[in-house]
PDB file of C-alpha atoms and ligand atoms in Angstrom:
ATOM      1  CA  UNK A   1      -2.860   8.335  26.411  1.00  0.00           C
ATOM      2  CA  UNK A   2      -2.287  11.251  24.090  1.00  0.00           C
ATOM      3  CA  UNK A   3      -3.230  10.548  20.498  1.00  0.00           C
ATOM      4  CA  UNK A   4       0.177  11.658  19.190  1.00  0.00           C
ATOM      5  CA  UNK A   5       1.852   8.899  21.233  1.00  0.00           C
ATOM      6  CA  UNK A   6      -0.093   6.291  19.270  1.00  0.00           C
ATOM      7  CA  UNK A   7       1.999   7.188  16.229  1.00  0.00           C
ATOM      8  CA  UNK A   8       5.301   6.644  18.035  1.00  0.00           C
ATOM      9  CA  UNK A   9       7.323   3.890  16.322  1.00  0.00           C
ATOM     10  CA  UNK A  10      10.418   3.986  18.522  1.00  0.00           C
ATOM     11  CA  UNK A  11      11.806   0.464  18.925  1.00  0.00           C
ATOM     12  CA  UNK A  12      10.050  -0.833  15.800  1.00  0.00           C
ATOM     13  CA  UNK A  13      11.754  -1.857  12.581  1.00  0.00           C
ATOM     14  CA  UNK A  14      10.163  -1.438   9.166  1.00  0.00           C
ATOM     15  CA  UNK A  15      11.060  -3.080   5.875  1.00  0.00           C
ATOM     16  CA  UNK A  16       9.929  -1.039   2.884  1.00  0.00           C
ATOM     17  CA  UNK A  17      10.291  -2.680  -0.525  1.00  0.00           C
ATOM     18  CA  UNK A  18      11.216  -0.187  -3.231  1.00  0.00           C
ATOM     19  CA  UNK A  19      11.949   2.299  -0.466  1.00  0.00           C
ATOM     20  CA  UNK A  20      14.706   4.192  -2.228  1.00  0.00           C
ATOM     21  CA  UNK A  21      12.569   6.642  -4.178  1.00  0.00           C
ATOM     22  CA  UNK A  22       9.030   7.854  -4.834  1.00  0.00           C
ATOM     23  CA  UNK A  23       6.192   6.697  -2.601  1.00  0.00           C
ATOM     24  CA  UNK A  24       8.331   4.051  -0.870  1.00  0.00           C
ATOM     25  CA  UNK A  25      10.887   6.660   0.100  1.00  0.00           C
ATOM     26  CA  UNK A  26       8.210   9.031   1.440  1.00  0.00           C
ATOM     27  CA  UNK A  27       6.790   6.201   3.563  1.00  0.00           C
ATOM     28  CA  UNK A  28      10.275   5.177   4.784  1.00  0.00           C
ATOM     29  CA  UNK A  29      10.997   8.779   5.779  1.00  0.00           C
ATOM     30  CA  UNK A  30       7.687   9.142   7.624  1.00  0.00           C
ATOM     31  CA  UNK A  31       8.238   5.910   9.576  1.00  0.00           C
ATOM     32  CA  UNK A  32      11.765   7.060  10.434  1.00  0.00           C
ATOM     33  CA  UNK A  33      10.491  10.487  11.493  1.00  0.00           C
ATOM     34  CA  UNK A  34       8.244   8.705  14.005  1.00  0.00           C
ATOM     35  CA  UNK A  35      11.162   6.685  15.348  1.00  0.00           C
ATOM     36  CA  UNK A  36      11.278   3.428  13.372  1.00  0.00           C
ATOM     37  CA  UNK A  37      14.501   1.903  12.105  1.00  0.00           C
ATOM     38  CA  UNK A  38      14.109   1.241   8.405  1.00  0.00           C
ATOM     39  CA  UNK A  39      15.369  -1.434   6.044  1.00  0.00           C
ATOM     40  CA  UNK A  40      15.177   0.051   2.565  1.00  0.00           C
ATOM     41  CA  UNK A  41      14.944  -2.514  -0.211  1.00  0.00           C
ATOM     42  CA  UNK A  42      15.786  -1.427  -3.750  1.00  0.00           C
ATOM     43  CA  UNK A  43      16.600  -3.141  -7.032  1.00  0.00           C
ATOM     44  CA  UNK A  44      19.374  -1.333  -8.895  1.00  0.00           C
ATOM     45  CA  UNK A  45      19.392   2.404  -8.187  1.00  0.00           C
ATOM     46  CA  UNK A  46      22.256   2.446  -5.665  1.00  0.00           C
ATOM     47  CA  UNK A  47      22.840   6.215  -5.749  1.00  0.00           C
ATOM     48  CA  UNK A  48      19.210   6.953  -4.899  1.00  0.00           C
ATOM     49  CA  UNK A  49      19.265   4.332  -2.156  1.00  0.00           C
ATOM     50  CA  UNK A  50      22.394   5.883  -0.639  1.00  0.00           C
ATOM     51  CA  UNK A  51      20.780   9.321  -0.697  1.00  0.00           C
ATOM     52  CA  UNK A  52      17.761   7.881   1.128  1.00  0.00           C
ATOM     53  CA  UNK A  53      20.086   6.214   3.649  1.00  0.00           C
ATOM     54  CA  UNK A  54      21.694   9.608   4.390  1.00  0.00           C
ATOM     55  CA  UNK A  55      18.324  11.315   4.875  1.00  0.00           C
ATOM     56  CA  UNK A  56      17.003   8.553   7.130  1.00  0.00           C
ATOM     57  CA  UNK A  57      20.087   8.209   9.326  1.00  0.00           C
ATOM     58  CA  UNK A  58      20.130  12.005   9.722  1.00  0.00           C
ATOM     59  CA  UNK A  59      16.883  11.529  11.677  1.00  0.00           C
ATOM     60  CA  UNK A  60      18.770   9.534  14.294  1.00  0.00           C
ATOM     61  CA  UNK A  61      17.424   6.073  13.478  1.00  0.00           C
ATOM     62  CA  UNK A  62      19.110   3.055  11.904  1.00  0.00           C
ATOM     63  CA  UNK A  63      18.821   2.472   8.186  1.00  0.00           C
ATOM     64  CA  UNK A  64      19.934  -0.623   6.257  1.00  0.00           C
ATOM     65  CA  UNK A  65      20.081  -0.793   2.469  1.00  0.00           C
ATOM     66  CA  UNK A  66      19.036  -4.145   1.091  1.00  0.00           C
ATOM     67  CA  UNK A  67      19.550  -4.679  -2.611  1.00  0.00           C
ATOM     68  CA  UNK A  68      17.298  -7.448  -3.931  1.00  0.00           C
ATOM     69  CA  UNK A  69      15.289  -7.895  -7.104  1.00  0.00           C
ATOM     70  CA  UNK A  70      11.820  -9.053  -6.073  1.00  0.00           C
ATOM     71  CA  UNK A  71      11.212 -10.570  -9.481  1.00  0.00           C
ATOM     72  CA  UNK A  72      13.574 -13.378  -8.481  1.00  0.00           C
ATOM     73  CA  UNK A  73      11.831 -16.495  -7.209  1.00  0.00           C
ATOM     74  CA  UNK A  74      14.046 -16.730  -4.106  1.00  0.00           C
ATOM     75  CA  UNK A  75      13.909 -13.027  -3.238  1.00  0.00           C
ATOM     76  CA  UNK A  76      11.814 -13.468  -0.075  1.00  0.00           C
ATOM     77  CA  UNK A  77      14.214 -16.124   1.227  1.00  0.00           C
ATOM     78  CA  UNK A  78      17.243 -13.994   0.316  1.00  0.00           C
ATOM     79  CA  UNK A  79      15.758 -11.038   2.197  1.00  0.00           C
ATOM     80  CA  UNK A  80      15.062 -13.223   5.231  1.00  0.00           C
ATOM     81  CA  UNK A  81      18.641 -14.526   5.186  1.00  0.00           C
ATOM     82  CA  UNK A  82      19.917 -10.946   5.175  1.00  0.00           C
ATOM     83  CA  UNK A  83      17.652 -10.035   8.077  1.00  0.00           C
ATOM     84  CA  UNK A  84      18.665 -13.069  10.143  1.00  0.00           C
ATOM     85  CA  UNK A  85      22.363 -12.480   9.419  1.00  0.00           C
ATOM     86  CA  UNK A  86      22.048  -8.868  10.570  1.00  0.00           C
ATOM     87  CA  UNK A  87      19.836  -9.766  13.574  1.00  0.00           C
ATOM     88  CA  UNK A  88      16.983  -7.605  12.304  1.00  0.00           C
ATOM     89  CA  UNK A  89      13.388  -8.383  13.277  1.00  0.00           C
ATOM     90  CA  UNK A  90      10.775  -6.720  11.122  1.00  0.00           C
ATOM     91  CA  UNK A  91       7.667  -5.371  12.846  1.00  0.00           C
ATOM     92  CA  UNK A  92       6.318  -3.375   9.905  1.00  0.00           C
ATOM     93  CA  UNK A  93       6.293  -4.595   6.321  1.00  0.00           C
ATOM     94  CA  UNK A  94       5.431  -2.180   3.520  1.00  0.00           C
ATOM     95  CA  UNK A  95       5.098  -3.949   0.166  1.00  0.00           C
ATOM     96  CA  UNK A  96       5.610  -1.014  -2.150  1.00  0.00           C
ATOM     97  CA  UNK A  97       7.868  -2.102  -5.041  1.00  0.00           C
ATOM     98  CA  UNK A  98       6.149  -2.824  -8.320  1.00  0.00           C
ATOM     99  CA  UNK A  99       6.850  -3.278 -11.991  1.00  0.00           C
ATOM    100  CA  UNK A 100       4.568  -1.968 -14.737  1.00  0.00           C
ATOM    101  CA  UNK A 101       4.653  -2.024 -18.526  1.00  0.00           C
ATOM    102  CA  UNK A 102       2.560   0.221 -20.725  1.00  0.00           C
ATOM    103  CA  UNK A 103       1.331  -1.899 -23.628  1.00  0.00           C
ATOM    104  CA  UNK A 104      -1.836  -2.806 -25.479  1.00  0.00           C
ATOM    105  CA  UNK A 105      -3.465  -5.912 -23.975  1.00  0.00           C
ATOM    106  CA  UNK A 106      -2.754  -8.008 -27.062  1.00  0.00           C
ATOM    107  CA  UNK A 107       0.945  -7.121 -27.144  1.00  0.00           C
ATOM    108  CA  UNK A 108       1.852  -8.166 -23.598  1.00  0.00           C
ATOM    109  CA  UNK A 109       4.422 -10.981 -23.715  1.00  0.00           C
ATOM    110  CA  UNK A 110       4.446 -13.933 -21.292  1.00  0.00           C
ATOM    111  CA  UNK A 111       7.738 -12.589 -19.873  1.00  0.00           C
ATOM    112  CA  UNK A 112       6.251  -9.142 -19.179  1.00  0.00           C
ATOM    113  CA  UNK A 113       3.163 -10.714 -17.662  1.00  0.00           C
ATOM    114  CA  UNK A 114       5.310 -12.829 -15.345  1.00  0.00           C
ATOM    115  CA  UNK A 115       7.571  -9.943 -14.317  1.00  0.00           C
ATOM    116  CA  UNK A 116       4.595  -7.882 -13.205  1.00  0.00           C
ATOM    117  CA  UNK A 117       2.735 -10.678 -11.437  1.00  0.00           C
ATOM    118  CA  UNK A 118       5.886 -12.001  -9.782  1.00  0.00           C
ATOM    119  CA  UNK A 119       7.023  -8.640  -8.438  1.00  0.00           C
ATOM    120  CA  UNK A 120       3.664  -7.127  -7.564  1.00  0.00           C
ATOM    121  CA  UNK A 121       1.931 -10.214  -6.189  1.00  0.00           C
ATOM    122  CA  UNK A 122       4.098 -13.305  -5.740  1.00  0.00           C
ATOM    123  CA  UNK A 123       6.855 -11.464  -3.872  1.00  0.00           C
ATOM    124  CA  UNK A 124       4.254  -9.919  -1.545  1.00  0.00           C
ATOM    125  CA  UNK A 125       2.840 -13.287  -0.522  1.00  0.00           C
ATOM    126  CA  UNK A 126       6.232 -14.921  -0.032  1.00  0.00           C
ATOM    127  CA  UNK A 127       7.595 -12.011   1.989  1.00  0.00           C
ATOM    128  CA  UNK A 128       4.523 -12.188   4.208  1.00  0.00           C
ATOM    129  CA  UNK A 129       5.069 -15.948   4.578  1.00  0.00           C
ATOM    130  CA  UNK A 130       8.618 -15.280   5.749  1.00  0.00           C
ATOM    131  CA  UNK A 131       7.972 -12.328   8.048  1.00  0.00           C
ATOM    132  CA  UNK A 132       4.552 -12.957   9.589  1.00  0.00           C
ATOM    133  CA  UNK A 133       5.684 -15.713  12.028  1.00  0.00           C
ATOM    134  CA  UNK A 134       7.931 -13.287  13.977  1.00  0.00           C
ATOM    135  CA  UNK A 135       5.101 -10.739  14.137  1.00  0.00           C
ATOM    136  CA  UNK A 136       2.738 -13.463  15.355  1.00  0.00           C
ATOM    137  CA  UNK A 137       5.236 -14.413  18.046  1.00  0.00           C
ATOM    138  CA  UNK A 138       5.458 -10.812  19.235  1.00  0.00           C
ATOM    139  CA  UNK A 139       1.675 -10.400  18.966  1.00  0.00           C
ATOM    140  CA  UNK A 140       2.262  -7.144  17.096  1.00  0.00           C
ATOM    141  CA  UNK A 141       2.767  -6.444  13.421  1.00  0.00           C
ATOM    142  CA  UNK A 142       1.748  -4.176  10.585  1.00  0.00           C
ATOM    143  CA  UNK A 143       1.605  -5.085   6.912  1.00  0.00           C
ATOM    144  CA  UNK A 144       0.687  -2.562   4.236  1.00  0.00           C
ATOM    145  CA  UNK A 145       0.489  -3.433   0.577  1.00  0.00           C
ATOM    146  CA  UNK A 146       0.636  -0.586  -1.902  1.00  0.00           C
ATOM    147  CA  UNK A 147      -2.058  -0.951  -4.511  1.00  0.00           C
ATOM    148  CA  UNK A 148      -3.323   1.492  -7.084  1.00  0.00           C
ATOM    149  CA  UNK A 149      -6.371   3.431  -8.186  1.00  0.00           C
ATOM    150  CA  UNK A 150      -6.118   1.054 -11.154  1.00  0.00           C
ATOM    151  CA  UNK A 151      -7.858  -1.533  -8.975  1.00  0.00           C
ATOM    152  CA  UNK A 152     -11.067   0.315  -9.871  1.00  0.00           C
ATOM    153  CA  UNK A 153      -9.962   2.297 -12.951  1.00  0.00           C
ATOM    154  CA  UNK A 154      -7.713  -0.046 -14.905  1.00  0.00           C
ATOM    155  CA  UNK A 155      -5.525   1.718 -17.449  1.00  0.00           C
ATOM    156  CA  UNK A 156      -6.202   0.139 -20.819  1.00  0.00           C
ATOM    157  CA  UNK A 157      -2.478  -0.217 -21.467  1.00  0.00           C
ATOM    158  CA  UNK A 158      -1.592  -1.809 -18.141  1.00  0.00           C
ATOM    159  CA  UNK A 159      -3.748  -4.916 -18.045  1.00  0.00           C
ATOM    160  CA  UNK A 160      -1.402  -7.191 -16.074  1.00  0.00           C
ATOM    161  CA  UNK A 161      -0.333  -4.450 -13.674  1.00  0.00           C
ATOM    162  CA  UNK A 162      -3.922  -3.505 -12.788  1.00  0.00           C
ATOM    163  CA  UNK A 163      -4.837  -7.188 -12.360  1.00  0.00           C
ATOM    164  CA  UNK A 164      -1.854  -7.744 -10.053  1.00  0.00           C
ATOM    165  CA  UNK A 165      -3.045  -4.914  -7.801  1.00  0.00           C
ATOM    166  CA  UNK A 166      -6.604  -6.283  -7.598  1.00  0.00           C
ATOM    167  CA  UNK A 167      -5.208  -9.712  -6.727  1.00  0.00           C
ATOM    168  CA  UNK A 168      -3.101  -8.183  -3.982  1.00  0.00           C
ATOM    169  CA  UNK A 169      -6.227  -6.693  -2.368  1.00  0.00           C
ATOM    170  CA  UNK A 170      -7.861 -10.112  -2.447  1.00  0.00           C
ATOM    171  CA  UNK A 171      -4.836 -11.454  -0.578  1.00  0.00           C
ATOM    172  CA  UNK A 172      -5.139  -8.683   2.025  1.00  0.00           C
ATOM    173  CA  UNK A 173      -8.796  -9.483   2.607  1.00  0.00           C
ATOM    174  CA  UNK A 174      -8.049 -13.194   2.949  1.00  0.00           C
ATOM    175  CA  UNK A 175      -5.190 -12.675   5.415  1.00  0.00           C
ATOM    176  CA  UNK A 176      -6.670  -9.909   7.599  1.00  0.00           C
ATOM    177  CA  UNK A 177      -9.046 -12.138   9.625  1.00  0.00           C
ATOM    178  CA  UNK A 178      -6.386 -14.866   9.892  1.00  0.00           C
ATOM    179  CA  UNK A 179      -3.802 -12.440  11.291  1.00  0.00           C
ATOM    180  CA  UNK A 180      -6.093 -10.293  13.460  1.00  0.00           C
ATOM    181  CA  UNK A 181      -6.069 -12.541  16.556  1.00  0.00           C
ATOM    182  CA  UNK A 182      -2.252 -12.135  16.656  1.00  0.00           C
ATOM    183  CA  UNK A 183      -2.353  -8.346  16.780  1.00  0.00           C
ATOM    184  CA  UNK A 184      -1.167  -8.140  13.181  1.00  0.00           C
ATOM    185  CA  UNK A 185      -3.060  -5.878  10.806  1.00  0.00           C
ATOM    186  CA  UNK A 186      -2.837  -5.929   7.018  1.00  0.00           C
ATOM    187  CA  UNK A 187      -4.269  -3.256   4.735  1.00  0.00           C
ATOM    188  CA  UNK A 188      -3.925  -2.003   1.196  1.00  0.00           C
ATOM    189  CA  UNK A 189      -3.145   1.648   0.459  1.00  0.00           C
ATOM    190  CA  UNK A 190      -4.113   2.554  -3.091  1.00  0.00           C
ATOM    191  CA  UNK A 191      -2.490   5.709  -4.474  1.00  0.00           C
ATOM    192  CA  UNK A 192      -3.943   7.643  -7.390  1.00  0.00           C
ATOM    193  CA  UNK A 193      -1.768   9.603  -9.812  1.00  0.00           C
ATOM    194  CA  UNK A 194       1.348  10.544  -7.839  1.00  0.00           C
ATOM    195  CA  UNK A 195       4.293  12.402  -9.309  1.00  0.00           C
ATOM    196  CA  UNK A 196       7.328  10.074  -9.054  1.00  0.00           C
ATOM    197  CA  UNK A 197      10.255   8.903 -11.186  1.00  0.00           C
ATOM    198  CA  UNK A 198       8.122   6.309 -12.913  1.00  0.00           C
ATOM    199  CA  UNK A 199       5.770   8.829 -14.552  1.00  0.00           C
ATOM    200  CA  UNK A 200       8.149  11.793 -14.829  1.00  0.00           C
ATOM    201  CA  UNK A 201       8.540  11.344 -18.592  1.00  0.00           C
ATOM    202  CA  UNK A 202       4.850  10.996 -19.490  1.00  0.00           C
ATOM    203  CA  UNK A 203       3.851  13.915 -17.257  1.00  0.00           C
ATOM    204  CA  UNK A 204       6.194  16.210 -19.178  1.00  0.00           C
ATOM    205  CA  UNK A 205       3.555  16.107 -21.918  1.00  0.00           C
ATOM    206  CA  UNK A 206       1.278  18.994 -20.856  1.00  0.00           C
ATOM    207  CA  UNK A 207      -1.762  17.670 -22.694  1.00  0.00           C
ATOM    208  CA  UNK A 208      -1.366  14.214 -21.136  1.00  0.00           C
ATOM    209  CA  UNK A 209      -0.991  15.826 -17.714  1.00  0.00           C
ATOM    210  CA  UNK A 210      -4.165  17.902 -18.225  1.00  0.00           C
ATOM    211  CA  UNK A 211      -6.060  14.762 -19.228  1.00  0.00           C
ATOM    212  CA  UNK A 212      -4.937  12.998 -16.056  1.00  0.00           C
ATOM    213  CA  UNK A 213      -5.812  16.011 -13.875  1.00  0.00           C
ATOM    214  CA  UNK A 214      -9.274  16.124 -15.433  1.00  0.00           C
ATOM    215  CA  UNK A 215      -9.917  12.658 -13.951  1.00  0.00           C
ATOM    216  CA  UNK A 216      -9.004  13.754 -10.411  1.00  0.00           C
ATOM    217  CA  UNK A 217     -11.729  15.489  -8.376  1.00  0.00           C
ATOM    218  CA  UNK A 218      -9.225  17.521  -6.313  1.00  0.00           C
ATOM    219  CA  UNK A 219      -7.790  18.695  -9.634  1.00  0.00           C
ATOM    220  CA  UNK A 220      -4.093  17.981  -9.199  1.00  0.00           C
ATOM    221  CA  UNK A 221      -1.560  15.179  -9.263  1.00  0.00           C
ATOM    222  CA  UNK A 222      -0.387  14.125  -5.806  1.00  0.00           C
ATOM    223  CA  UNK A 223       3.095  14.064  -4.300  1.00  0.00           C
ATOM    224  CA  UNK A 224       4.700  10.988  -2.724  1.00  0.00           C
ATOM    225  CA  UNK A 225       4.369  12.682   0.664  1.00  0.00           C
ATOM    226  CA  UNK A 226       0.560  12.620   0.245  1.00  0.00           C
ATOM    227  CA  UNK A 227       0.721   8.841   0.739  1.00  0.00           C
ATOM    228  CA  UNK A 228       2.889   8.918   3.865  1.00  0.00           C
ATOM    229  CA  UNK A 229       0.383  10.018   6.559  1.00  0.00           C
ATOM    230  CA  UNK A 230      -2.103   7.248   5.717  1.00  0.00           C
ATOM    231  CA  UNK A 231       0.746   4.718   5.718  1.00  0.00           C
ATOM    232  CA  UNK A 232       1.910   5.988   9.099  1.00  0.00           C
ATOM    233  CA  UNK A 233      -1.587   5.522  10.501  1.00  0.00           C
ATOM    234  CA  UNK A 234      -1.755   1.941   9.210  1.00  0.00           C
ATOM    235  CA  UNK A 235       1.755   1.138  10.508  1.00  0.00           C
ATOM    236  CA  UNK A 236       1.312   2.452  14.047  1.00  0.00           C
ATOM    237  CA  UNK A 237      -0.727   1.728  17.161  1.00  0.00           C
ATOM    238  CA  UNK A 238      -3.098   4.430  15.942  1.00  0.00           C
ATOM    239  CA  UNK A 239      -4.220   1.946  13.280  1.00  0.00           C
ATOM    240  CA  UNK A 240      -4.731  -1.077  15.514  1.00  0.00           C
ATOM    241  CA  UNK A 241      -8.481  -1.193  14.773  1.00  0.00           C
ATOM    242  CA  UNK A 242      -8.083  -0.976  10.998  1.00  0.00           C
ATOM    243  CA  UNK A 243      -7.510  -4.224   9.125  1.00  0.00           C
ATOM    244  CA  UNK A 244      -8.463  -5.771   5.800  1.00  0.00           C
ATOM    245  CA  UNK A 245      -9.152  -2.350   4.340  1.00  0.00           C
ATOM    246  CA  UNK A 246      -8.472  -0.912   0.929  1.00  0.00           C
ATOM    247  CA  UNK A 247      -7.760   2.777   1.433  1.00  0.00           C
ATOM    248  CA  UNK A 248      -7.568   5.162  -1.511  1.00  0.00           C
ATOM    249  CA  UNK A 249      -5.170   8.094  -1.422  1.00  0.00           C
ATOM    250  CA  UNK A 250      -6.105   9.384  -4.824  1.00  0.00           C
ATOM    251  CA  UNK A 251      -7.754  12.818  -4.649  1.00  0.00           C
ATOM    252  CA  UNK A 252     -11.018  11.051  -5.439  1.00  0.00           C
ATOM    253  CA  UNK A 253      -9.765   9.595  -8.733  1.00  0.00           C
ATOM    254  CA  UNK A 254     -11.244   6.175  -7.999  1.00  0.00           C
ATOM    255  CA  UNK A 255     -14.729   7.631  -7.716  1.00  0.00           C
ATOM    256  CA  UNK A 256     -17.039   7.346 -10.638  1.00  0.00           C
ATOM    257  CA  UNK A 257     -17.639  11.044 -11.251  1.00  0.00           C
TER     258      UNK A 257
HETATM  259  P1  NDP B   1       9.020   4.391  -8.441  1.00  0.00           P
HETATM  260  O1  NDP B   1       9.176   3.815  -9.809  1.00  0.00           O
HETATM  261  O2  NDP B   1       9.274   5.830  -8.205  1.00  0.00           O
HETATM  262  O3  NDP B   1       9.949   3.563  -7.422  1.00  0.00           O
HETATM  263  C1  NDP B   1       9.884   2.195  -7.456  1.00  0.00           C
HETATM  264  C2  NDP B   1      10.733   1.608  -6.354  1.00  0.00           C
HETATM  265  O4  NDP B   1      10.583   0.199  -6.403  1.00  0.00           O
HETATM  266  C3  NDP B   1      12.212   1.873  -6.516  1.00  0.00           C
HETATM  267  O5  NDP B   1      12.793   1.947  -5.240  1.00  0.00           O
HETATM  268  C4  NDP B   1      12.697   0.628  -7.246  1.00  0.00           C
HETATM  269  O6  NDP B   1      14.076   0.356  -7.011  1.00  0.00           O
HETATM  270  C5  NDP B   1      11.850  -0.424  -6.604  1.00  0.00           C
HETATM  271  N1  NDP B   1      11.633  -1.601  -7.443  1.00  0.00           N
HETATM  272  C6  NDP B   1      11.061  -1.675  -8.655  1.00  0.00           C
HETATM  273  N2  NDP B   1      11.099  -2.939  -9.103  1.00  0.00           N
HETATM  274  C7  NDP B   1      11.690  -3.676  -8.121  1.00  0.00           C
HETATM  275  C8  NDP B   1      12.035  -5.037  -7.989  1.00  0.00           C
HETATM  276  N3  NDP B   1      11.775  -5.930  -8.963  1.00  0.00           N
HETATM  277  N4  NDP B   1      12.644  -5.441  -6.849  1.00  0.00           N
HETATM  278  C9  NDP B   1      12.935  -4.559  -5.878  1.00  0.00           C
HETATM  279  N5  NDP B   1      12.645  -3.250  -5.952  1.00  0.00           N
HETATM  280  C10 NDP B   1      12.040  -2.820  -7.072  1.00  0.00           C
HETATM  281  O7  NDP B   1       7.557   3.941  -7.981  1.00  0.00           O
HETATM  282  P2  NDP B   1       6.367   4.816  -7.322  1.00  0.00           P
HETATM  283  O8  NDP B   1       6.867   5.460  -6.094  1.00  0.00           O
HETATM  284  O9  NDP B   1       5.728   5.602  -8.379  1.00  0.00           O
HETATM  285  O10 NDP B   1       5.346   3.648  -6.935  1.00  0.00           O
HETATM  286  C11 NDP B   1       5.404   3.007  -5.683  1.00  0.00           C
HETATM  287  C12 NDP B   1       4.190   2.109  -5.548  1.00  0.00           C
HETATM  288  O11 NDP B   1       3.003   2.883  -5.713  1.00  0.00           O
HETATM  289  C13 NDP B   1       4.116   1.010  -6.586  1.00  0.00           C
HETATM  290  O12 NDP B   1       3.585  -0.157  -6.021  1.00  0.00           O
HETATM  291  C14 NDP B   1       3.139   1.541  -7.622  1.00  0.00           C
HETATM  292  O13 NDP B   1       2.513   0.519  -8.313  1.00  0.00           O
HETATM  293  C15 NDP B   1       2.189   2.308  -6.723  1.00  0.00           C
HETATM  294  N6  NDP B   1       1.458   3.343  -7.417  1.00  0.00           N
HETATM  295  C16 NDP B   1       2.109   4.444  -7.930  1.00  0.00           C
HETATM  296  C17 NDP B   1       1.384   5.426  -8.591  1.00  0.00           C
HETATM  297  C18 NDP B   1       2.021   6.637  -9.153  1.00  0.00           C
HETATM  298  O14 NDP B   1       1.298   7.440  -9.786  1.00  0.00           O
HETATM  299  N7  NDP B   1       3.308   6.870  -8.971  1.00  0.00           N
HETATM  300  C19 NDP B   1      -0.060   5.286  -8.771  1.00  0.00           C
HETATM  301  C20 NDP B   1      -0.630   4.126  -8.166  1.00  0.00           C
HETATM  302  C21 NDP B   1       0.109   3.193  -7.532  1.00  0.00           C
HETATM  303  P3  NDP B   1      15.187   0.780  -8.134  1.00  0.00           P
HETATM  304  O15 NDP B   1      15.006   2.245  -8.362  1.00  0.00           O
HETATM  305  O16 NDP B   1      16.477   0.415  -7.499  1.00  0.00           O
HETATM  306  O17 NDP B   1      14.827  -0.029  -9.351  1.00  0.00           O
END
């Protein structure tokens, strides 16, 4: 077996939450490039989602756009209903969407706290609850949660967000040994500072950008595409012996240097 064949995803279907832009889009594109059909979930940015659909279908695979707000309590069930209705079976689940608010710890409101925990943590668990049984039946599945360097370097103005990412890793570590006998792996991929729509505004401030870069051993802010190869590894047969891991794609930012 040639190593490159282990990355082949032909015949697999991936669901990527928040797959319409940024890191989620880069991961969706990489999975499509290696042959997977992709269901791209997004919340409200239809134009961006449609652009992603065009780019993915141009690679000769199927792409479905699935609009659903993961903050909603029934979102996992709604997504499952859509999948069943469209006869889609998900082999690869990438839990990428997240919500974050920048605020001092003592100004966070209960509503903001809930929005972050519900999107970044609750939705992940309930989507796994819905989609794992089919993976178990097939004896093959890949689940990747997207975490953050904030698991080890919490931003002082993102207390609930950072906590939600740590909790997600705990979930990964709990589920990995339970899923392993079924050929289903689950891992967390933790990006560092990556240039995407969510931080475009703050990174326009040159001084702020320099301060961030000073915390990154490689010396620069990453691109969304920097996260895609590690995700591809975790989502393919090449990653079959990796489970329960927390992998940093952060230019060394999580190191205490
Ligand atoms: P972006 O803000 O660029 O994109 C977020 C995506 O998630 C969009 O597709 C958005 O859809 C979707 N989304 C947001 N909220 C919801 C929701 N409630 N329901 C459904 N979809 C939703 O994010 P990034 O690419 O920057 O981040 C991706 C992941 O990487 C996140 O988990 C983030 O926490 C993590 N991360 C990012 C870092 C960075 O520096 N960028 C650093 C560390 C971690 P729509 O546009 O339609 O709202």
